[in-house]
mmCIF file of C-alpha atoms in Angstrom:
data_model
loop_
_atom_site.group_PDB
_atom_site.id
_atom_site.type_symbol
_atom_site.label_atom_id
_atom_site.label_comp_id
_atom_site.label_asym_id
_atom_site.label_seq_id
_atom_site.Cartn_x
_atom_site.Cartn_y
_atom_site.Cartn_z
ATOM 1 C CA GLU A 1 13.039 7.839 -9.306
ATOM 2 C CA ASP A 2 12.422 5.901 -6.109
ATOM 3 C CA LYS A 3 12.586 2.134 -6.461
ATOM 4 C CA VAL A 4 11.572 -0.717 -4.157
ATOM 5 C CA VAL A 5 12.381 -4.279 -5.247
ATOM 6 C CA GLN A 6 11.092 -7.403 -3.568
ATOM 7 C CA SER A 7 12.322 -10.955 -3.960
ATOM 8 C CA PRO A 8 11.368 -13.608 -4.597
ATOM 9 C CA LEU A 9 8.239 -12.760 -6.593
ATOM 10 C CA SER A 10 6.597 -15.932 -5.350
ATOM 11 C CA LEU A 11 7.406 -18.658 -2.898
ATOM 12 C CA VAL A 12 5.753 -21.994 -2.137
ATOM 13 C CA VAL A 13 6.699 -23.824 1.061
ATOM 14 C CA HIS A 14 5.276 -26.474 3.339
ATOM 15 C CA GLU A 15 3.581 -25.724 6.612
ATOM 16 C CA GLY A 16 6.142 -25.500 9.391
ATOM 17 C CA ASP A 17 8.924 -24.179 7.189
ATOM 18 C CA THR A 18 10.720 -20.883 7.846
ATOM 19 C CA VAL A 19 10.744 -18.255 5.089
ATOM 20 C CA THR A 20 12.704 -15.073 4.466
ATOM 21 C CA LEU A 21 11.328 -12.348 2.221
ATOM 22 C CA ASN A 22 13.607 -9.639 0.881
ATOM 23 C CA CYS A 23 13.126 -5.960 0.121
ATOM 24 C CA SER A 24 15.777 -3.635 -1.289
ATOM 25 C CA TYR A 25 15.316 0.048 -1.970
ATOM 26 C CA GLU A 26 16.787 3.066 -3.685
ATOM 27 C CA VAL A 27 14.885 5.998 -2.273
ATOM 28 C CA THR A 28 15.626 9.694 -1.945
ATOM 29 C CA ASN A 29 15.376 11.032 1.594
ATOM 30 C CA PHE A 30 14.526 7.643 3.068
ATOM 31 C CA ARG A 31 12.582 7.795 6.335
ATOM 32 C CA SER A 32 11.019 4.398 7.102
ATOM 33 C CA LEU A 33 10.287 1.000 5.606
ATOM 34 C CA LEU A 34 6.951 -0.705 6.112
ATOM 35 C CA TRP A 35 5.743 -4.260 5.632
ATOM 36 C CA TYR A 36 2.114 -5.060 4.828
ATOM 37 C CA LYS A 37 0.245 -8.356 4.435
ATOM 38 C CA GLN A 38 -2.433 -8.543 1.739
ATOM 39 C CA GLU A 39 -4.797 -11.475 1.685
ATOM 40 C CA LYS A 40 -7.925 -10.965 -0.377
ATOM 41 C CA LYS A 41 -8.546 -7.293 0.079
ATOM 42 C CA ALA A 42 -6.890 -4.411 1.891
ATOM 43 C CA PRO A 43 -3.231 -4.491 2.876
ATOM 44 C CA THR A 44 -2.865 -4.752 6.631
ATOM 45 C CA PHE A 45 0.071 -3.292 8.515
ATOM 46 C CA LEU A 46 2.787 -5.550 9.922
ATOM 47 C CA PHE A 47 5.851 -3.474 10.780
ATOM 48 C CA MET A 48 7.415 -0.059 10.443
ATOM 49 C CA LEU A 49 11.221 0.072 10.592
ATOM 50 C CA THR A 50 13.140 3.287 10.951
ATOM 51 C CA SER A 51 16.408 2.388 12.650
ATOM 52 C CA SER A 52 19.075 0.032 11.360
ATOM 53 C CA GLY A 53 19.742 -3.226 13.163
ATOM 54 C CA ILE A 54 16.760 -3.186 15.511
ATOM 55 C CA GLU A 55 14.583 -6.247 15.059
ATOM 56 C CA LYS A 56 10.835 -5.895 15.306
ATOM 57 C CA LYS A 57 8.848 -8.974 16.290
ATOM 58 C CA SER A 58 5.221 -9.962 16.339
ATOM 59 C CA GLY A 59 4.617 -13.596 17.166
ATOM 60 C CA ARG A 60 6.219 -15.732 14.453
ATOM 61 C CA LEU A 61 7.011 -12.709 12.273
ATOM 62 C CA SER A 62 10.111 -10.575 12.583
ATOM 63 C CA SER A 63 11.804 -7.942 10.471
ATOM 64 C CA ILE A 64 15.019 -5.975 10.412
ATOM 65 C CA LEU A 65 16.355 -3.027 8.434
ATOM 66 C CA ASP A 66 19.880 -2.399 7.126
ATOM 67 C CA LYS A 67 20.171 1.264 6.148
ATOM 68 C CA LYS A 68 23.780 0.886 5.016
ATOM 69 C CA GLU A 69 23.040 -1.883 2.501
ATOM 70 C CA LEU A 70 19.517 -0.525 1.803
ATOM 71 C CA PHE A 71 17.451 -3.615 2.444
ATOM 72 C CA SER A 72 15.070 -5.248 4.833
ATOM 73 C CA ILE A 73 14.047 -8.839 5.477
ATOM 74 C CA LEU A 74 10.814 -10.281 6.798
ATOM 75 C CA ASN A 75 11.107 -13.661 8.507
ATOM 76 C CA ILE A 76 8.217 -15.985 9.213
ATOM 77 C CA THR A 77 8.955 -19.051 11.338
ATOM 78 C CA ALA A 78 6.811 -22.182 11.709
ATOM 79 C CA THR A 79 4.619 -21.091 8.811
ATOM 80 C CA GLN A 80 0.888 -21.817 8.829
ATOM 81 C CA THR A 81 -1.646 -21.888 6.002
ATOM 82 C CA GLY A 82 -2.998 -18.576 7.285
ATOM 83 C CA ASP A 83 0.315 -16.975 6.372
ATOM 84 C CA SER A 84 -0.519 -17.445 2.687
ATOM 85 C CA ALA A 85 -0.752 -13.918 1.274
ATOM 86 C CA VAL A 86 1.046 -11.283 -0.734
ATOM 87 C CA TYR A 87 3.623 -9.469 1.398
ATOM 88 C CA LEU A 88 4.235 -5.886 0.397
ATOM 89 C CA CYS A 89 7.219 -3.732 1.226
ATOM 90 C CA ALA A 90 6.948 0.061 1.059
ATOM 91 C CA THR A 91 9.161 3.029 1.826
ATOM 92 C CA LEU A 92 8.313 6.409 3.272
ATOM 93 C CA SER A 93 10.410 9.465 2.500
ATOM 94 C CA PHE A 94 10.966 12.734 4.281
ATOM 95 C CA GLY A 95 9.142 15.648 2.773
ATOM 96 C CA ASN A 96 6.305 13.963 0.900
ATOM 97 C CA GLU A 97 4.615 11.515 3.316
ATOM 98 C CA LYS A 98 3.709 9.046 0.581
ATOM 99 C CA LEU A 99 4.426 5.347 0.275
ATOM 100 C CA THR A 100 6.378 3.756 -2.579
ATOM 101 C CA PHE A 101 5.560 0.059 -2.900
ATOM 102 C CA GLY A 102 7.393 -2.941 -4.254
ATOM 103 C CA THR A 103 5.528 -5.448 -6.406
ATOM 104 C CA GLY A 104 5.124 -7.878 -3.515
ATOM 105 C CA THR A 105 6.033 -11.487 -2.766
ATOM 106 C CA ARG A 106 3.249 -14.051 -3.088
ATOM 107 C CA LEU A 107 3.701 -16.645 -0.350
ATOM 108 C CA THR A 108 1.804 -19.924 -0.535
ATOM 109 C CA ILE A 109 1.875 -22.379 2.366
ATOM 110 C CA ILE A 110 1.032 -25.991 1.514
ATOM 111 C CA PRO A 111 -0.563 -28.007 4.347
ATOM 112 C CA ASN B 1 -14.834 3.547 14.152
ATOM 113 C CA ALA B 2 -15.567 2.369 10.622
ATOM 114 C CA GLY B 3 -11.977 3.081 9.512
ATOM 115 C CA VAL B 4 -11.577 3.754 5.775
ATOM 116 C CA THR B 5 -14.754 3.151 3.778
ATOM 117 C CA GLN B 6 -14.728 2.842 0.005
ATOM 118 C CA THR B 7 -17.763 2.727 -2.259
ATOM 119 C CA PRO B 8 -18.699 1.082 -4.498
ATOM 120 C CA LYS B 9 -16.952 -2.278 -4.049
ATOM 121 C CA PHE B 10 -17.434 -3.223 -7.697
ATOM 122 C CA GLN B 11 -18.154 -1.154 -10.797
ATOM 123 C CA VAL B 12 -18.358 -1.771 -14.530
ATOM 124 C CA LEU B 13 -18.083 1.258 -16.813
ATOM 125 C CA LYS B 14 -18.231 1.739 -20.529
ATOM 126 C CA THR B 15 -15.361 3.501 -22.248
ATOM 127 C CA GLY B 16 -15.867 7.248 -22.057
ATOM 128 C CA GLN B 17 -18.133 7.237 -19.011
ATOM 129 C CA SER B 18 -17.202 9.208 -15.930
ATOM 130 C CA MET B 19 -17.641 8.247 -12.316
ATOM 131 C CA THR B 20 -16.492 9.007 -8.789
ATOM 132 C CA LEU B 21 -15.008 6.512 -6.381
ATOM 133 C CA GLN B 22 -15.839 7.494 -2.838
ATOM 134 C CA CYS B 23 -13.504 7.310 0.150
ATOM 135 C CA ALA B 24 -14.352 8.365 3.690
ATOM 136 C CA GLN B 25 -12.513 7.965 6.972
ATOM 137 C CA ASP B 26 -13.694 8.674 10.490
ATOM 138 C CA MET B 27 -10.323 8.705 12.232
ATOM 139 C CA ASN B 28 -9.585 12.423 11.742
ATOM 140 C CA HIS B 29 -6.588 11.552 9.583
ATOM 141 C CA GLU B 30 -4.950 14.416 7.715
ATOM 142 C CA TYR B 31 -3.123 12.279 5.148
ATOM 143 C CA MET B 32 -5.106 10.436 2.464
ATOM 144 C CA SER B 33 -4.025 8.695 -0.721
ATOM 145 C CA TRP B 34 -5.401 6.822 -3.709
ATOM 146 C CA TYR B 35 -3.582 3.809 -5.168
ATOM 147 C CA ARG B 36 -4.287 1.473 -8.023
ATOM 148 C CA GLN B 37 -3.164 -2.133 -7.968
ATOM 149 C CA ASP B 38 -2.510 -4.057 -11.169
ATOM 150 C CA PRO B 39 -1.138 -7.592 -11.520
ATOM 151 C CA GLY B 40 2.650 -7.651 -11.301
ATOM 152 C CA MET B 41 2.906 -3.912 -10.635
ATOM 153 C CA GLY B 42 2.231 -3.523 -6.952
ATOM 154 C CA LEU B 43 0.428 -0.459 -5.644
ATOM 155 C CA ARG B 44 0.974 2.772 -7.549
ATOM 156 C CA LEU B 45 0.114 6.177 -6.137
ATOM 157 C CA ILE B 46 -2.446 8.196 -8.106
ATOM 158 C CA HIS B 47 -3.065 11.278 -5.956
ATOM 159 C CA TYR B 48 -2.571 12.171 -2.346
ATOM 160 C CA SER B 49 -3.537 14.858 0.161
ATOM 161 C CA VAL B 50 -1.859 16.136 3.305
ATOM 162 C CA GLY B 51 -4.952 17.958 4.549
ATOM 163 C CA ALA B 52 -8.228 19.569 3.546
ATOM 164 C CA GLY B 53 -7.767 21.811 0.532
ATOM 165 C CA ILE B 54 -4.342 20.352 -0.363
ATOM 166 C CA THR B 55 -3.806 17.704 -3.032
ATOM 167 C CA ASP B 56 -0.902 16.612 -5.177
ATOM 168 C CA GLN B 57 -0.151 14.162 -7.958
ATOM 169 C CA GLY B 58 1.404 10.792 -7.459
ATOM 170 C CA GLU B 59 3.054 8.423 -9.899
ATOM 171 C CA VAL B 60 0.095 7.798 -12.254
ATOM 172 C CA PRO B 61 -2.286 10.804 -12.091
ATOM 173 C CA ASN B 62 -3.386 11.043 -15.743
ATOM 174 C CA GLY B 63 -7.116 10.535 -16.239
ATOM 175 C CA TYR B 64 -7.972 11.096 -12.571
ATOM 176 C CA ASN B 65 -8.998 14.118 -10.519
ATOM 177 C CA VAL B 66 -9.270 14.537 -6.779
ATOM 178 C CA SER B 67 -10.443 17.157 -4.328
ATOM 179 C CA ARG B 68 -10.320 17.389 -0.540
ATOM 180 C CA SER B 69 -12.992 19.744 0.741
ATOM 181 C CA THR B 70 -13.237 18.039 4.145
ATOM 182 C CA THR B 71 -10.849 16.054 6.325
ATOM 183 C CA GLU B 72 -13.109 12.994 6.108
ATOM 184 C CA ASP B 73 -13.650 12.612 2.360
ATOM 185 C CA PHE B 74 -11.287 12.152 -0.571
ATOM 186 C CA PRO B 75 -13.196 11.232 -3.760
ATOM 187 C CA LEU B 76 -11.409 10.064 -6.909
ATOM 188 C CA ARG B 77 -12.967 11.079 -10.224
ATOM 189 C CA LEU B 78 -12.442 9.284 -13.492
ATOM 190 C CA LEU B 79 -13.037 11.868 -16.186
ATOM 191 C CA SER B 80 -13.464 9.626 -19.248
ATOM 192 C CA ALA B 81 -12.938 5.972 -18.441
ATOM 193 C CA ALA B 82 -10.545 3.916 -20.556
ATOM 194 C CA PRO B 83 -9.864 0.153 -20.536
ATOM 195 C CA SER B 84 -6.380 0.926 -19.163
ATOM 196 C CA GLN B 85 -8.075 2.121 -15.981
ATOM 197 C CA THR B 86 -9.375 -1.356 -15.243
ATOM 198 C CA SER B 87 -7.829 -2.027 -11.866
ATOM 199 C CA VAL B 88 -8.397 -2.366 -8.142
ATOM 200 C CA TYR B 89 -8.384 1.006 -6.414
ATOM 201 C CA PHE B 90 -7.415 1.477 -2.788
ATOM 202 C CA CYS B 91 -7.867 4.517 -0.609
ATOM 203 C CA ALA B 92 -5.624 4.915 2.431
ATOM 204 C CA SER B 93 -5.384 7.361 5.314
ATOM 205 C CA SER B 94 -2.940 8.183 8.076
ATOM 206 C CA TYR B 95 -2.747 10.421 11.128
ATOM 207 C CA SER B 96 0.957 10.819 10.624
ATOM 208 C CA PRO B 97 2.634 8.417 8.219
ATOM 209 C CA ASP B 98 5.847 8.103 10.178
ATOM 210 C CA ARG B 99 4.133 7.043 13.396
ATOM 211 C CA GLY B 100 2.430 3.905 14.451
ATOM 212 C CA HIS B 101 0.880 1.999 11.616
ATOM 213 C CA GLY B 102 1.698 4.101 8.593
ATOM 214 C CA TYR B 103 -1.375 4.123 6.378
ATOM 215 C CA THR B 104 -4.699 2.311 6.942
ATOM 216 C CA PHE B 105 -6.265 0.961 3.761
ATOM 217 C CA GLY B 106 -9.856 0.626 2.665
ATOM 218 C CA SER B 107 -11.150 -2.659 1.254
ATOM 219 C CA GLY B 108 -10.862 -1.523 -2.348
ATOM 220 C CA THR B 109 -13.006 -0.889 -5.430
ATOM 221 C CA ARG B 110 -12.696 -3.289 -8.334
ATOM 222 C CA LEU B 111 -13.300 -1.310 -11.539
ATOM 223 C CA THR B 112 -13.727 -2.821 -14.978
ATOM 224 C CA VAL B 113 -13.879 -0.589 -18.058
ATOM 225 C CA VAL B 114 -15.276 -2.247 -21.170
#
């Protein structure tokens, strides 16, 4: 059974801090790993990672995948209150085109 | 483009009632999925479809039916609602899950079964 584990479950930091969110996986026929941000409603896409060691960046957010150790990290630098959300990690496998999600990390930024 | 549209946004059902959650997308996406989200359990796949006329079960399919008669629509039917089906339901679609942005999600339906 495919498994995606995120840590920590929740995190509270002050505005301006840097945070690192973790995602490990045990997935058959792994294809890609995706990060989503969920505020009040629908998850919104952040990154898709397919190759090991190649960092993806979008503004203050960055992510990298390690396919040997089976994990990914999501970094957020200079955090802002608008970064408060649940961050979801998901994997995509060859052959079935469906996402397997972790339980998410709830990030709270204190002004 | 409206994206992925889910209706209704909120629903209260009595135990034993049936209903259909609607999902429509206008992006000509072949891949569509239904997830439920419960506290502490993340998003769990109920059913998914890789094209019109093709559906398959996900992780938690019991008590739910789906059909895919058109590319645009992917309704989720609750056959006989139970309190355990109280949850937030998300529909998602994708042109090709391994390209670009993976899946695009609708804004969700919050269902309460009493």
